[in-house]
Structures are given as structure tokens and as C-alpha cells.
């Protein structure tokens, strides 16, 4: 049997690519800088090709090096999945799940999911990360996360997904201004720049515009909030109106405000809530079982 490269050296290379700094990568790998550098040099010798171009001050990955990093990342992810498969054989709801969630879901659902798992699946540990959809999908593809809880639709090409619930959108306005808005709501009757939304990096903005058929951009305020709580503060100050997901309303985001909830016009707008995971993952039963549990939590 021919001498195969070490998984440890794959790990060094992937972390160097991630950190773009030998010292930081060595700290992530819990080794000395010289050990990490020697491991990568050993990998280059075994592969018979230069992966990194170095000088005394800087370095860069060669074209082949970039390709090898991608392959190494996939191999390490597959090895992790293999270990989890064997470890949890016959006991799918055990072990760790690195779960990523977007900010417009995490504060309103994750605590309930964690409590449910602690009660019903004590052998299962959820390691949580909150970030934007784009960054979470990137982390999932790199094997840094196992499972995502997202608002759909998003482009999940190359991943499996499971719809776990529906989250309607509601129009939220200050009580003092609600009398001037007649139902069904006519967006054209609202003042220009009176609708507040999140920054574009938050997918809920696109979902709200699409689901609520909000096509007239003159009605949207140029201020873009960073969180749903900021939107609530803006509307509670009588500066305009916004759309909030029912999930956030049910969780009490309007508590201690003077805001009231109205139905947007037309067919009830909503976003789907779903789980997303890699097609190569071996923990299908675990993810589907967790998905069914979240479905129960999201039922009215």
C-alpha cells in the first residue's frame, strides 16, 4: 500500500488557507508555527507539487494549492461525517450538531429548540452559530457547520433541505397612526419613505418585498436596520411602518411598545422555515428527526 498523505497535514493546509497567516493558523491547530509549516512542506513533497509560493515576508497559494485546499476540506468533512456515523450508529439523536441560524429566526426559536432537545434528546448537543444566510451556506459547504435553520426560498443548490414551517408576515404600525390606515392596506396610500426594512444582507428583506408585493421603492425608507428590534424602535417612534414575521411577534418583540398588528393586503404573505444540510452528510435520520420536532414547535 502506497504511503498516503496525513489528514493532520490536510488540516494544517485548510486552516492556513482560512487564516491566511501562519501564526494564526498554528494557534487554531494548537501546534507551533514550525510544526504547521513542516507539515505543509511534507504534504507538498508527498504530492510532488508546490502548493504555496513563499518569500521571507508573505505567501500565496498556487492554482494547484487552491484546488488541493478544496479537496482537503471535503475529505476532512467526509471523515467527520464517517466518525459521527459510527459513533451514533443506532442512536441518531446523540452527539454534536453544529447548527447555524439567521438573526431573524435565532432569537425567537432557538431557545425553544434547545430546551426541547435537552428534554427529549439529552444525548444531543447543539453548538449554535448566528449569521447571515450567505455566510452560513458558505460555512456549511466548507464543513464548518452541520445543519442550518433558514428562511426559504434561498438557493440551496448542492444541499438537501426540509421545510419545517410557515411564518406569516404582518404589517406593524403605531396605534396613533393605525386609524389613518384602512384595511385592506393600500401601499400606494402610505407616505413615501414610510416603510422600514432590514439591510439587504438579511434575506427577510427580499422575502418581505416579494411576499408582500411591495414593488414601489419610493415607499421604502433609505435607512436600513440591522435587526428586527431596531425596526420595532423606529416604528414605535411613529416614523413609519414595517413588516415583522409572526414568529417574532409571538415571541414578544412588541412587548412594552404601542404598536398594533395589521394584515398585509392580498393573499397572506409568508416565508417558509427550513433545515438545510450537505447531500453527503450521513446524519439524515438525525436531521429529519430534529426537523419534525421543529415542525411541532412552529405549529400555531
XYZ file of N, CA, C and O in Angstrom, residues 4 9 11 27 51 58 72 74 83 103-104 122 130 134 158 172 177 221 242 250 258 272 296:
92
model
N 0.181 7.277 2.065
C -0.828 8.307 1.829
C -0.553 9.545 2.669
O 0.024 9.460 3.754
N -1.940 16.922 8.094
C -1.381 17.919 7.188
C -2.470 18.572 6.339
O -2.371 19.750 5.986
N -5.388 19.183 7.485
C -5.972 20.113 8.458
C -5.123 21.382 8.565
O -5.657 22.497 8.609
N -2.069 28.572 15.809
C -2.830 28.668 17.045
C -4.152 27.920 16.931
O -4.577 27.246 17.873
N 2.368 23.871 -3.361
C 1.024 24.342 -3.015
C 1.027 25.810 -2.602
O 0.004 26.495 -2.734
N 5.862 37.078 2.863
C 4.484 36.738 2.520
C 4.422 35.398 1.804
O 5.442 34.765 1.543
N -9.090 18.878 0.166
C -8.770 18.545 1.565
C -9.946 18.863 2.480
O -10.264 18.103 3.399
N -13.095 18.886 1.730
C -14.142 17.874 1.537
C -13.770 16.557 2.206
O -14.608 15.894 2.831
N -16.999 9.504 11.172
C -16.851 9.311 12.617
C -18.203 9.440 13.312
O -18.551 8.637 14.192
N -30.309 35.654 11.920
C -30.705 36.528 13.041
C -32.200 36.798 13.134
O -32.681 37.198 14.196
N -32.950 36.621 12.039
C -34.391 36.875 12.097
C -35.181 35.640 12.534
O -36.399 35.679 12.593
N -31.389 14.154 25.514
C -30.305 14.620 26.385
C -28.911 14.259 25.878
O -27.926 14.887 26.282
N -24.903 32.126 14.853
C -25.847 33.039 14.213
C -25.109 33.885 13.186
O -24.083 34.479 13.481
N -25.978 33.943 3.578
C -24.840 33.735 2.685
C -23.646 33.137 3.423
O -23.024 32.172 2.953
N -26.945 21.996 -4.356
C -25.903 21.160 -3.775
C -26.181 20.737 -2.356
O -25.379 20.014 -1.759
N -46.862 46.175 10.841
C -46.856 46.706 12.206
C -46.816 48.231 12.143
O -46.009 48.808 11.403
N -51.215 55.951 14.657
C -51.248 56.108 13.203
C -52.147 55.090 12.520
O -52.469 55.226 11.339
N -38.070 53.445 3.113
C -37.144 54.402 3.695
C -35.708 53.987 3.397
O -35.381 52.797 3.476
N -43.533 48.804 9.291
C -42.619 47.761 8.846
C -43.354 46.433 8.793
O -44.521 46.332 9.196
N -44.983 36.529 18.094
C -45.373 35.536 19.101
C -44.361 35.465 20.240
O -44.718 35.139 21.381
N -46.181 50.510 21.768
C -47.530 50.948 21.449
C -47.864 50.610 20.000
O -48.510 51.373 19.295
N -41.163 30.568 4.253
C -41.024 29.191 4.720
C -39.789 29.098 5.619
O -38.787 29.784 5.402
N -43.275 20.701 15.088
C -44.209 20.733 16.209
C -44.120 22.052 16.972
O -45.136 22.629 17.374
